[in-house]
C-alpha positions as MATLAB code, in Angstrom:
seq = 'MLVLLDQDGAEPKDDLAEPKREFHYSNRADGSFGFRGSIDQETGAMLAGLISPLAEPKSGTDPRTTPQRQGDAFADIIELAAGSENLPDEGGERPHLAITIPLQALKDAAGSADIEAGDPIPVEVARRIACDSTAMRTVLGANGVPLSVGRSKRIIPAAIRRALIVRDKGCAFPGCHRRPRQCHAHHVIHWANGGPTELGNLLLVCSTHHRMIHHTRWTVEIVNQLPVFTPLGEAPG';
ca = [
      42.497  137.229  113.208;
      43.544  137.998  109.540;
      46.562  136.349  108.407;
      48.694  137.132  105.128;
      50.571  134.596  103.587;
      53.375  136.150  101.170;
      53.513  132.959   98.527;
      57.044  134.525   97.624;
      58.529  133.433  101.510;
      60.191  135.937  103.305;
      63.088  137.575  101.671;
      66.117  135.949  101.704;
      69.366  136.458  104.689;
      72.725  137.377  102.484;
      73.993  135.396  105.575;
      72.200  132.367  104.481;
      73.098  132.709  100.892;
      76.265  133.628  101.342;
      77.482  132.744  104.866;
      80.459  134.479  106.071;
      83.145  132.387  106.790;
      86.943  133.442  107.914;
      90.260  131.435  108.474;
      93.529  132.835  109.488;
      96.520  130.615  110.167;
      99.819  131.577  110.434;
     103.344  129.834  111.920;
     104.412  130.144  115.068;
     108.273  130.719  116.466;
     108.294  127.200  117.537;
     106.957  125.682  114.633;
     103.346  125.235  115.770;
     100.455  126.744  113.345;
      98.012  129.404  115.269;
      94.599  129.864  114.091;
      91.400  131.883  114.238;
      88.444  132.687  112.111;
      84.406  131.940  112.052;
      81.892  130.052  110.636;
      78.052  129.696  109.710;
      75.606  128.164  112.131;
      75.394  125.159  109.605;
      78.828  124.321  109.221;
      79.825  124.789  113.182;
      77.000  122.538  114.050;
      78.282  119.910  111.666;
      82.157  120.601  113.208;
      80.637  120.195  117.017;
      79.128  116.811  115.429;
      82.536  115.605  114.019;
      84.558  116.885  117.311;
      82.615  115.667  119.891;
      82.926  111.715  119.551;
      86.506  111.789  118.682;
      87.033  113.796  121.635;
      85.632  111.456  124.013;
      88.213  110.279  127.176;
      90.070  107.651  125.728;
      89.767  105.973  129.609;
      88.689  106.599  133.070;
      91.718  108.107  133.590;
      92.429  110.155  130.495;
      94.767  112.852  131.833;
      93.922  115.494  129.064;
      91.699  118.332  129.337;
      88.535  119.070  127.263;
      90.368  121.287  125.198;
      93.127  119.220  124.548;
      90.435  116.476  123.481;
      89.195  118.763  121.321;
      92.650  119.696  120.017;
      93.399  116.230  119.214;
      89.948  115.865  117.663;
      90.251  118.874  115.211;
      93.879  117.147  114.144;
      92.237  113.860  113.639;
      89.806  115.181  111.281;
      92.536  116.803  109.494;
      93.920  113.694  108.721;
      90.704  111.956  107.726;
      90.235  114.682  105.544;
      93.606  114.293  103.817;
      93.281  110.554  103.009;
      89.736  111.485  101.725;
      89.604  110.822   97.766;
      87.166  113.679   97.086;
      89.742  116.482   97.787;
      91.046  118.406   94.791;
      94.027  118.280   93.455;
      96.557  121.050   93.200;
      99.490  121.278   90.817;
      98.109  117.959   89.133;
      98.730  115.904   93.307;
      96.579  115.140   95.910;
      97.082  117.122   98.656;
      99.948  115.653  100.873;
     103.040  116.462  103.274;
     105.920  116.359  101.589;
     109.303  115.446  103.521;
     112.665  115.144  102.194;
     115.126  113.421  104.141;
     118.310  111.282  103.550;
     117.966  107.557  103.770;
     121.179  107.161  106.100;
     119.524  109.548  108.236;
     116.043  107.543  108.250;
     117.962  104.551  109.074;
     120.418  106.094  112.156;
     117.106  107.921  113.716;
     119.608  111.111  113.713;
     119.563  114.385  112.465;
     116.487  116.132  110.977;
     114.516  116.445  107.670;
     113.039  119.172  105.627;
     108.929  119.777  105.628;
     107.472  121.218  103.043;
     106.350  125.097  103.874;
     108.103  124.434  107.426;
     111.144  124.383  109.400;
     112.953  121.455  109.638;
     111.505  118.599  112.025;
     113.332  116.003  114.430;
     113.985  112.550  112.223;
     111.790  110.418  115.048;
     109.024  112.364  113.812;
     109.921  111.676  109.901;
     110.184  108.166  110.830;
     106.921  108.252  112.732;
     105.183  109.588  109.517;
     107.303  107.585  107.614;
     105.861  103.993  108.693;
     102.445  104.400  106.660;
     102.838  106.400  104.286;
     103.975  107.012  100.174;
     107.337  106.725   99.450;
     109.684  108.285   96.446;
     113.426  107.795   96.153;
     115.093  110.450   94.460;
     119.005  110.992   93.669;
     120.561  113.913   94.894;
     123.908  115.198   92.697;
     126.638  117.155   94.455;
     125.166  120.350   94.548;
     121.560  119.373   95.233;
     120.122  118.613   91.762;
     117.864  115.785   91.148;
     119.150  113.163   89.159;
     116.912  110.462   89.079;
     113.219  110.296   90.647;
     111.721  106.975   91.087;
     107.918  106.389   91.346;
     106.145  106.805   94.220;
     105.336  103.601   96.285;
     102.420  103.064   98.826;
     104.493  101.778  102.174;
     101.489   99.493  103.288;
      99.945   97.901  100.779;
      96.051   97.317  100.740;
      95.823   93.490  100.898;
      97.921   94.036  103.651;
      95.824   96.961  105.929;
      92.934   95.022  105.190;
      94.437   91.445  107.002;
      95.381   94.009  109.884;
      91.934   95.317  110.174;
      90.987   91.960  110.616;
      93.313   91.287  113.238;
      93.694   94.197  115.038;
      89.297   96.010  114.437;
      91.432   99.068  115.238;
      93.887  100.670  117.327;
      95.898   97.795  119.169;
      96.764   99.415  122.151;
      94.427   97.797  124.977;
      91.718  100.010  126.246;
      91.759  102.137  122.776;
      88.590  101.787  120.848;
      89.947  104.141  117.934;
      88.388  102.731  114.509;
      90.451  101.160  111.372;
      90.094  104.470  109.413;
      91.513  106.157  112.522;
      94.678  103.815  112.118;
      98.420  104.124  111.152;
     100.167  100.814  109.909;
     103.002  101.029  112.551;
     106.422   98.879  111.645;
     107.558   97.535  114.849;
     111.331   97.227  113.300;
     111.215  100.320  110.740;
     111.217   99.612  107.411;
     114.046  102.305  106.657;
     115.931   99.769  109.157;
     115.070   96.253  106.859;
     111.759   95.416  108.737;
     109.392   93.731  106.895;
     105.734   94.977  105.682;
     104.407   92.172  106.677;
     101.602   90.793  109.776;
     104.508   89.629  112.102;
     105.954   93.348  111.911;
     102.920   95.327  111.796;
     100.274   96.760  113.938;
      97.524   99.763  113.854;
      97.574  102.078  116.476;
      95.680  105.745  116.465;
      97.759  108.684  116.396;
      98.030  109.001  120.041;
      99.381  105.668  120.725;
     101.683  106.066  117.306;
     103.216  108.774  118.876;
     103.629  107.353  122.427;
     105.599  104.444  120.759;
     107.748  106.691  118.724;
     108.322  109.856  121.602;
     108.330  108.159  124.650;
     109.667  105.259  126.743;
     107.263  102.229  125.314;
     108.198   99.325  122.849;
     105.721   96.970  121.387;
     106.259   93.894  120.131;
     104.481   90.878  118.407;
     103.914   87.998  120.572;
     102.096   84.719  119.391;
     101.195   86.887  116.436;
      99.501   89.729  118.827;
     100.705   93.317  119.398;
     101.984   93.535  122.610;
     102.953   97.281  124.764;
     105.434   97.543  127.285;
     106.918  100.458  128.792;
     110.705  100.547  128.633;
     112.377   98.445  131.604;
     109.580   96.112  132.264;
     109.511   92.581  130.555;
     106.686   91.581  128.565;
     103.601   89.829  130.857;
];
């Protein structure tokens, strides 16, 4: 058998040198986003490798379907990427979600908040996001023109977050094994209502259980320096 070797190698494929990728997204009438697209094999394999561990059932009784778990995993990936220090700036700022809400509305948990490039959101959603975010106080005049803008301030200082990681080691909800980098710091008494940013008023929770606290009939309190979750109407055990 005669084998001829081409020292220059095979002709490069255009789809390897310049992979074809598309991503289309749009706002839906209910405020959600729809999207479609395609990515190359290599990038798809990386995406599958990221989604797989994040989409694992949280417990043996996890009620979510596989597509729902994968959708939650995709949202987790976006949130992790948004917190990366390596993302490029746009207009001199790192990528962020800008929410505008009057302080009194934030305190009263009533009304709505304005979200950048989207429809207004319920104030309780804004309160959840504000638990662990960067806040900037802006004073507006009667005609809505900013009169003064304060310095942005991270709600949870790095030292407090490190202490939370040592105590909670990840999501504090029983049976959840989400790691610290996948968790938000939740104020038991919201800082807008005077709740202190200290260990006795904070706990780490993943995005799923953070939503559960804010948007379902669950409460949480710190008992003997540890978080205790209780369905509304039941006394802590």
